Coordinates of C-alpha atoms and ligand atoms in Angstrom, one line a residue:
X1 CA 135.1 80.3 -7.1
X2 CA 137.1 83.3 -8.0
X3 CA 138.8 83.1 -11.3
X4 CA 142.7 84.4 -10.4
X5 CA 144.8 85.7 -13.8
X6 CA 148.3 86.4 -12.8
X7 CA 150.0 88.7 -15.3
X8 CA 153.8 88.1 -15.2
X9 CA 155.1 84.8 -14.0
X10 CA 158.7 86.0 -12.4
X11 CA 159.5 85.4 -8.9
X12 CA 156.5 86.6 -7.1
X13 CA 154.1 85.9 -9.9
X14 CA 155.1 82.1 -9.9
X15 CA 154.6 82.0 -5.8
X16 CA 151.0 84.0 -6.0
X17 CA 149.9 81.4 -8.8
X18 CA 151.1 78.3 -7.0
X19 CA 149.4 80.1 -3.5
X20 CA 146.0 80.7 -5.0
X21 CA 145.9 77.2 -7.1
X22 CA 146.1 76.0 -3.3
X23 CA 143.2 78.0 -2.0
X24 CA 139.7 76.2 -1.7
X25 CA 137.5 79.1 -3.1
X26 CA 140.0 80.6 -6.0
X27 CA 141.0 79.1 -9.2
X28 CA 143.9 80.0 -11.6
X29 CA 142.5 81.3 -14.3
X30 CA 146.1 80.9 -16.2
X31 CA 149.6 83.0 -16.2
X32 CA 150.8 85.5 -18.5
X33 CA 154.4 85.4 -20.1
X34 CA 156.3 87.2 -22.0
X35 CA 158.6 84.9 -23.6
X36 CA 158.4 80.8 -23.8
X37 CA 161.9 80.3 -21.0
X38 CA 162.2 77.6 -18.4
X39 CA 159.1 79.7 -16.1
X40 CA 157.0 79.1 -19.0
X41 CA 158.0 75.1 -19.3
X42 CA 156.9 74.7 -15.4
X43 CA 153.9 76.9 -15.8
X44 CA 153.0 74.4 -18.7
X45 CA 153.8 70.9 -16.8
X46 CA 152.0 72.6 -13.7
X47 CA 148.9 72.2 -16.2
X48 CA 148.7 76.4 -15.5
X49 CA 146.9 78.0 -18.9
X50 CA 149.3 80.2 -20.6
X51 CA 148.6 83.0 -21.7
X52 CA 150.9 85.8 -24.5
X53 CA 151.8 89.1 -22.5
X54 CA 153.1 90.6 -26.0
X55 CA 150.7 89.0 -28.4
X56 CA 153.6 89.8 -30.6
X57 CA 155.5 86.9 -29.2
X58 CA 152.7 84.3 -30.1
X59 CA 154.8 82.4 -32.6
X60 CA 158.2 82.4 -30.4
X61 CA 155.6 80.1 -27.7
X62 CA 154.5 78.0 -30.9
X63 CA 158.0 77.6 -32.3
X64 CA 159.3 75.9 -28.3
X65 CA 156.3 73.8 -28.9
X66 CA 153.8 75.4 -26.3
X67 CA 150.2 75.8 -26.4
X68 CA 149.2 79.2 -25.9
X69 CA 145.4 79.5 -23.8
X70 CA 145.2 82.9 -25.8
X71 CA 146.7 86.6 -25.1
X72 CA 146.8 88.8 -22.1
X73 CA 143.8 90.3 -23.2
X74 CA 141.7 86.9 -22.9
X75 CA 143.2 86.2 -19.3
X76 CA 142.3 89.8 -18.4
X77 CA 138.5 89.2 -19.9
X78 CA 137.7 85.9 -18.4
X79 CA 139.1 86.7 -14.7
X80 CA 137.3 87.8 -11.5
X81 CA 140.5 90.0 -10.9
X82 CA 144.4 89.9 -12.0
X83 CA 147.4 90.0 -9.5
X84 CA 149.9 91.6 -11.9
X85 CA 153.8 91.0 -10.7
X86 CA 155.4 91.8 -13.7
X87 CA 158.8 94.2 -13.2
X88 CA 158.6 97.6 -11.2
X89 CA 157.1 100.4 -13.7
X90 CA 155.2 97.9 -16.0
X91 CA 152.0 97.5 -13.6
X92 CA 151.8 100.9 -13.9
X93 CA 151.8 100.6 -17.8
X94 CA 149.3 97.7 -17.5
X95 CA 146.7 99.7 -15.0
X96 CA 144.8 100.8 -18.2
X97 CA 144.1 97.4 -19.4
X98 CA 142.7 96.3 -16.5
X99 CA 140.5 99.3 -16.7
X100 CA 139.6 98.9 -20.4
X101 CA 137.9 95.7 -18.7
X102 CA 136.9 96.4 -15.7
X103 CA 139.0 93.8 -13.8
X104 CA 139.8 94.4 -10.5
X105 CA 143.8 94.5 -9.9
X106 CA 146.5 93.9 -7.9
X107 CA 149.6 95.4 -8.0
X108 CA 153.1 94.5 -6.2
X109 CA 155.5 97.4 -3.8
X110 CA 157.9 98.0 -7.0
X111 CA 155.3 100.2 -8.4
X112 CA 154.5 103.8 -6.7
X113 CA 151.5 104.0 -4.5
X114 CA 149.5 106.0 -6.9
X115 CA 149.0 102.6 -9.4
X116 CA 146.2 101.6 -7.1
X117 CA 143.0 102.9 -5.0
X118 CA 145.1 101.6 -1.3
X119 CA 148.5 99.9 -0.6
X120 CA 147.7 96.7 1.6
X121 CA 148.8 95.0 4.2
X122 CA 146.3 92.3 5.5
X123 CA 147.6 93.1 9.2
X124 CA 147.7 96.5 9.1
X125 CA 144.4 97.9 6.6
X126 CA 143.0 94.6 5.4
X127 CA 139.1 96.7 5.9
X128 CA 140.8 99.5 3.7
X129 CA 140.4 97.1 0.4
X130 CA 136.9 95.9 1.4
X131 CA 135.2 99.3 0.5
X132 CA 133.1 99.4 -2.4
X133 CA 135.1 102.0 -4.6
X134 CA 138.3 100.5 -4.1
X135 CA 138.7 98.2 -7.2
X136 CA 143.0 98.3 -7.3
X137 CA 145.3 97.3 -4.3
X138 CA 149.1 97.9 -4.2
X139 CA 150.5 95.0 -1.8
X140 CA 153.2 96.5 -0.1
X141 CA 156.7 95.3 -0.5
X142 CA 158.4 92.6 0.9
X143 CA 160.3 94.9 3.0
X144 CA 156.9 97.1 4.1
X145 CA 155.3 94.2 4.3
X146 CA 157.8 92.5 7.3
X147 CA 157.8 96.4 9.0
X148 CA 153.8 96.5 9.2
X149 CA 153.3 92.8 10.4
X150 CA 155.3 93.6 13.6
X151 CA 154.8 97.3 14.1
X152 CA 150.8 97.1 14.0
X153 CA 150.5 94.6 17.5
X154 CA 153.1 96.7 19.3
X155 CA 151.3 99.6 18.2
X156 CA 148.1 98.3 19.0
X157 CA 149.0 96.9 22.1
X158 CA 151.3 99.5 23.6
X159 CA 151.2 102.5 21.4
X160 CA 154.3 103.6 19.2
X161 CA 156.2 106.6 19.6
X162 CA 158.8 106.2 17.2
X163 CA 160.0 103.3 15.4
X164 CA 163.7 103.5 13.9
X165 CA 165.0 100.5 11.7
X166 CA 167.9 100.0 9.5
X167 CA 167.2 97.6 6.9
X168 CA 170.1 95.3 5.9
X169 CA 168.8 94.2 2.3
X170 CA 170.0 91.7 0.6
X171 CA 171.5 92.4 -3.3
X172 CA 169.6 90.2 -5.5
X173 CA 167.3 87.3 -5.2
X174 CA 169.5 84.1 -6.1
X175 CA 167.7 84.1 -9.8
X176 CA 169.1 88.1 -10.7
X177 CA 172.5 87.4 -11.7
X178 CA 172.9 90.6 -12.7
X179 CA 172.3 92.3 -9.0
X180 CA 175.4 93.2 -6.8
X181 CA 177.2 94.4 -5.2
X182 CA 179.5 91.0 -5.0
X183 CA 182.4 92.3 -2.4
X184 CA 181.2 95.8 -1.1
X185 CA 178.6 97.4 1.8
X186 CA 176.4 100.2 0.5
X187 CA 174.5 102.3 2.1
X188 CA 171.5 102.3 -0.1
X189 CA 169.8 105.2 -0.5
X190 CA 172.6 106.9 1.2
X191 CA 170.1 109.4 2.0
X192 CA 168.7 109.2 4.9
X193 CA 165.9 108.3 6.0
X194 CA 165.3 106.0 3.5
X195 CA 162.2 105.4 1.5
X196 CA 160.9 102.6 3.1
X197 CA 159.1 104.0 6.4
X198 CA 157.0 106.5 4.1
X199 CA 156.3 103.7 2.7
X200 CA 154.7 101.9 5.9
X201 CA 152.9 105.0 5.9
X202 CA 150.8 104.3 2.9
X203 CA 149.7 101.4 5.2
X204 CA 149.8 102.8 8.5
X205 CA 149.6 106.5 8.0
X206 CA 150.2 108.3 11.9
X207 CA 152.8 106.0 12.3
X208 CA 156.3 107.6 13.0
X209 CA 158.9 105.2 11.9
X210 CA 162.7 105.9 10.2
X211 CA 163.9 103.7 7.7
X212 CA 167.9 103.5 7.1
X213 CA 169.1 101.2 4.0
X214 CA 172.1 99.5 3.7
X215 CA 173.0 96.5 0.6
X216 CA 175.4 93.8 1.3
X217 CA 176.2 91.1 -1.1
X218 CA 173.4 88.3 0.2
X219 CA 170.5 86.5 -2.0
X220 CA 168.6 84.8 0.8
X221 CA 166.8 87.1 2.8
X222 CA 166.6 90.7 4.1
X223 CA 167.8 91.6 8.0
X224 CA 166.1 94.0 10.2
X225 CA 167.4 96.1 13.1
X226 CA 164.5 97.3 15.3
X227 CA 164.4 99.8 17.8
X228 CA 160.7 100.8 18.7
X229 CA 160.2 103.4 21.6
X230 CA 156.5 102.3 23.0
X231 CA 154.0 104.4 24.3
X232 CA 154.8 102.6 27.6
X233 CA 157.1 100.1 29.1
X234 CA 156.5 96.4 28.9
X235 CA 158.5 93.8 30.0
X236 CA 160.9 91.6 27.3
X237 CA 158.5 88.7 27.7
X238 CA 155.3 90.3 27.4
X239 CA 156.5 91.8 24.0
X240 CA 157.9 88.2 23.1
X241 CA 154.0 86.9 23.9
X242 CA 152.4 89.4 22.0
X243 CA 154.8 88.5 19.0
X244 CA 154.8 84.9 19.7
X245 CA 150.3 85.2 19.3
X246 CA 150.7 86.6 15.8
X247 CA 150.8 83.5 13.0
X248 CA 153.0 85.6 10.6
X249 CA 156.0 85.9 12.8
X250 CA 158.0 83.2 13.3
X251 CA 159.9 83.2 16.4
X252 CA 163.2 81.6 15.6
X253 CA 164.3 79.9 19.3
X254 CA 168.0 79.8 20.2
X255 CA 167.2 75.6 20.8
X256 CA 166.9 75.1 17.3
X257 CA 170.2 75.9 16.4
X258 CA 169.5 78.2 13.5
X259 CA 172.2 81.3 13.6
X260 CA 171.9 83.0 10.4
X261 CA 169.6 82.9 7.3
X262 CA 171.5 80.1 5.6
X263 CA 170.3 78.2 8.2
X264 CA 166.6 79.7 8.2
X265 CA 166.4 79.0 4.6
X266 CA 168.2 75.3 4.9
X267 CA 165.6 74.9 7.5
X268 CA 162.8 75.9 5.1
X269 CA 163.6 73.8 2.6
X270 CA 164.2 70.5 5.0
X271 CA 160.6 71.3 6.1
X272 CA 159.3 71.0 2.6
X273 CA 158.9 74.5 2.2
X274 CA 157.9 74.9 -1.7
X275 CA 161.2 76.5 -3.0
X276 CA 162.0 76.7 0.8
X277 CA 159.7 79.9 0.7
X278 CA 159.6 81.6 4.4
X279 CA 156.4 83.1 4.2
X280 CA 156.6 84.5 7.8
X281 CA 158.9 87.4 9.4
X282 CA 161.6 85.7 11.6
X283 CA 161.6 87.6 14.8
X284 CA 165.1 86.0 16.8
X285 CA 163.9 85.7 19.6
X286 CA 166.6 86.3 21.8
X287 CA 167.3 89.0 20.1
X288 CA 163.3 91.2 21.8
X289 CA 164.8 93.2 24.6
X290 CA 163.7 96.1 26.2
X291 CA 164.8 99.2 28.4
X292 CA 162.0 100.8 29.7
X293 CA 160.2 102.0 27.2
X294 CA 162.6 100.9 24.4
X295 CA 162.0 97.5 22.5
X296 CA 165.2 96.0 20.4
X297 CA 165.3 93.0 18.2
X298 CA 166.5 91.7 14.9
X299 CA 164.0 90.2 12.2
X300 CA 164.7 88.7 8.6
X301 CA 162.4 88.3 5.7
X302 CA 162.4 86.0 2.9
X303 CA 161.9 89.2 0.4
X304 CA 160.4 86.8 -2.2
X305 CA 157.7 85.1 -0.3
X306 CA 156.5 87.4 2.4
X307 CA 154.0 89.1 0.5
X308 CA 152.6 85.9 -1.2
X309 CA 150.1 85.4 1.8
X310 CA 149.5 89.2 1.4
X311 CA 148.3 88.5 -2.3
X312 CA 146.4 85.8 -1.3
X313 CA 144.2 87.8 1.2
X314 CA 144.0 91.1 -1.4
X315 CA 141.9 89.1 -3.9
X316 CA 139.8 87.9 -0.8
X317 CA 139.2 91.8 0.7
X318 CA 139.5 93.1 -2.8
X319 CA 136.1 91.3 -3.7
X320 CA 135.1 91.8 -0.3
X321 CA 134.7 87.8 0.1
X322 CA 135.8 87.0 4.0
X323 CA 137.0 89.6 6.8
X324 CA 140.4 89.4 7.7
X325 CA 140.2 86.9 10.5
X326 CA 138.6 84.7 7.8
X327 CA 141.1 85.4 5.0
X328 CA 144.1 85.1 7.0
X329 CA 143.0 82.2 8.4
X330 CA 142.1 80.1 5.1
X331 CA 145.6 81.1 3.7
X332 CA 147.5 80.6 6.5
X333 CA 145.5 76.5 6.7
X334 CA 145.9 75.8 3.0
X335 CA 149.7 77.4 2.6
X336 CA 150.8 75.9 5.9
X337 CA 151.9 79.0 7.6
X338 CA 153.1 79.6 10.8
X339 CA 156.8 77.4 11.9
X340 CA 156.2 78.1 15.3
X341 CA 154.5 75.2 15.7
X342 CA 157.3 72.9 15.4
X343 CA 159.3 74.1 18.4
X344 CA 156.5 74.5 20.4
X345 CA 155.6 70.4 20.3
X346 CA 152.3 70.9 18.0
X347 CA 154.0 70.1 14.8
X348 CA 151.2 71.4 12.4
X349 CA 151.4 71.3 8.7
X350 CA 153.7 73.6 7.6
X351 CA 153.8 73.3 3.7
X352 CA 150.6 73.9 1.3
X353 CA 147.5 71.6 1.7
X354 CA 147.9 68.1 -0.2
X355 CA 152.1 68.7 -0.4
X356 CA 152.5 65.9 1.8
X357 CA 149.3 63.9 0.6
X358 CA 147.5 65.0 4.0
X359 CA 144.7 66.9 2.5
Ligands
LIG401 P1 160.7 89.3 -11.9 O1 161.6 90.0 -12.9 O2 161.3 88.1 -11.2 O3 159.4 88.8 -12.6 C1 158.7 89.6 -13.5 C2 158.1 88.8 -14.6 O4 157.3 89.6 -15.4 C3 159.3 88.2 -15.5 O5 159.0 86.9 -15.8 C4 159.2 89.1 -16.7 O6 159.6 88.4 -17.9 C5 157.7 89.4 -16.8 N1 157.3 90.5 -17.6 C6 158.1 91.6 -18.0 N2 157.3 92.4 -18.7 C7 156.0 92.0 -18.7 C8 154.8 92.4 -19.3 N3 154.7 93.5 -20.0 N4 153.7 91.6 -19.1 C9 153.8 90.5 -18.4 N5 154.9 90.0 -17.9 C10 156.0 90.7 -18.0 O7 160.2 90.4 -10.9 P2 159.7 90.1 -9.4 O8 160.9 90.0 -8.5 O9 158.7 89.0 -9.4 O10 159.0 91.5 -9.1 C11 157.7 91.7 -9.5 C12 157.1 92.8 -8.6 O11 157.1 92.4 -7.3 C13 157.9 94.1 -8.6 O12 157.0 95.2 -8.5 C14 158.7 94.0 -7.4 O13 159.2 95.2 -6.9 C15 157.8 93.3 -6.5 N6 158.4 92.6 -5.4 C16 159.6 91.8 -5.6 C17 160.2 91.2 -4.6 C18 161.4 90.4 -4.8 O14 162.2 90.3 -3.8 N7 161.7 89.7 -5.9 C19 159.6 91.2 -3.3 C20 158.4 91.9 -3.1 C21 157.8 92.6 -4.2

């Protein structure tokens, strides 16, 4: 089994630890919080071992009537390797405590691609975090992360010339009340191109693709608009086939009566999605057109659960455990991944293993 500390228990940190309690060869070695809030009380009645980030902070976990497991430094110590997703800027500050014991790490896309030995995608450079002198992995952001699950088929399949894709992001996840903008349209950076397709870059590096960013007052998920001109010229439903075969895009049909991501999300959480997590891009489908050699659509990402099954398969290629087929494969059975399924009359499990008392 492979022991699995997560260092800050936020938004993603609370999805990765739920994710690898689910997988059959990881265990969670515990979480690490900073202070005893309502996180800390689930983590606790989830039976998760706590553990002090700021040993400082010991007593504040003693007076709200927690048991501490011991401080970051014990978590660090005892496991096979540490997914930190504490706040942009502070995995960089925690790199050299990993080091001081040689714990393999995982950082999130808030950080700069210099905290780790790769960035990682599993679809794009899973092999990348299998050598044996890479001990660190950045997984790419949420919004990196949709971009290189859908640009690496077409790329492989038809060659890209140059992808261009304006990124409507949404202003804060529903938890960040202090995120905006509440009545406006940004264009965010309003330089141009953005900083997002250098970023696919560290992932898939002779790829040419433009990023454009815009915020608009939204919590639920990010929207893509995707132009892609192809090396050559396949026809709409070839492209939707080769998108359709990939488990981590969800093609959202026009039968199922989902228009928007209220719906997607509404949808997510009627399936029993745990927090109504959408671990897959949503491709609309009727939205993959082409003209010649020019391939449109819209996609959305749910920005805080896309790169959970990424985390999952970075601890897995990180400790060079399983190949990618492998990996992918385990976390897609145990987390339930890929909604396809359920318009296409095969109606597979789509929450985690044993949610549904079907394990
Ligand atoms: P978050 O603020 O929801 O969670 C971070 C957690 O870390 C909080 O509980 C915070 O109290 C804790 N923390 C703060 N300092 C700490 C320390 N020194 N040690 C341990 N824990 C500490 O943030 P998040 O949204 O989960 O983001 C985490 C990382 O994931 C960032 O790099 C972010 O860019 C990235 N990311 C976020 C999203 C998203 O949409 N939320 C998507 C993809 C990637």
């Amino acid at each position: 089994m492979i022991q699995v500390g997560v260092n800050g228990y936020g938004t993603i940190g609370k999805r990765v630890a739920d994710a690898v309690a689910a997988q059959p060869d990881m265990k969670l070695t515990g979480v690490a919080k900073t202070r005893p809030n309502y996180e800390a009380e689930t983590a606790v009645r989830k039976g998760y071992p706590l553990y002090a980030a700021i040993p400082e902070r010991t007593q504040q976990f003693r007076d709200a009537g927690i048991d501490l497991a011991g401080e970051v430094d014990d978590l660090v110590m005892a496991a096979d390797v540490v997914v930190d997703a504490t706040p942009s800027g502070i995995g960089a500050d925690n790199a050299a405590l990993y080091e001081r014991y040689d714990t393999p790490a995982i950082f999130q896309g808030g950080e700069d691609a210099d905290v780790a030995d790769v960035s990682f995608n599993a679809r794009a450079n899973y092999e990348d975090a299998t050598a044996a002198d890479v001990d660190t992995a950045r997984v790419v952001s949420c919004n990196t992360t949709g971009l290189s699950r859908l640009l690496t088929p077409l790329d492989e399949a038809y060659g890209v010339e140059k992808a261009r894709v304006t990124l409507v992001r949404r202003g804060g996840d529903p938890g960040q009340t202090s995120r905006g903008p509440i009545n406006d349209i940004l264009p965010d950076p309003v330089t141009v191109p953005s900083h997002h397709g250098p970023d696919v870059n560290t992932v898939l590096p002779s790829l040419d693709v433009d990023t454009l960013g815009v915020k608009v007052p939204a919590t639920l998920m990010h929207l893509h608009s995707v132009n892609v001109t192809l090396s050559s010229a396949p026809g709409r439903d070839e492209v939707r086939d080769l998108l359709d075969d990939e488990s981590r895009l969800f093609l959202v049909p026009e039968e199922a009566g989902i228009d928007g991501t209220g719906k997607l999300k509404e949808f997510a959480m009627d399936a029993g999605r745990p927090r109504g997590d959408l671990w897959e891009n949503c491709v609309w489908e009727d939205s993959i057109s082409t003209q010649g050699a020019d391939l449109y659509l819209f996609q959305s990402v749910h920005q805080e659960a896309d790169v959970i099954p990424e985390n999952v398969d970075a601890v897995r290629a990180l400790l060079d455990r399983e190949d990618r087929e492998q990996s992918t494969a385990t976390t897609d059975e145990t987390l339930g991944v890929g909604l396809e399924s359920l318009f296409a009359g095969q109606r597979k499990r789509v929450v985690p293993k044993g949610a549904n008392g079907d394990d």
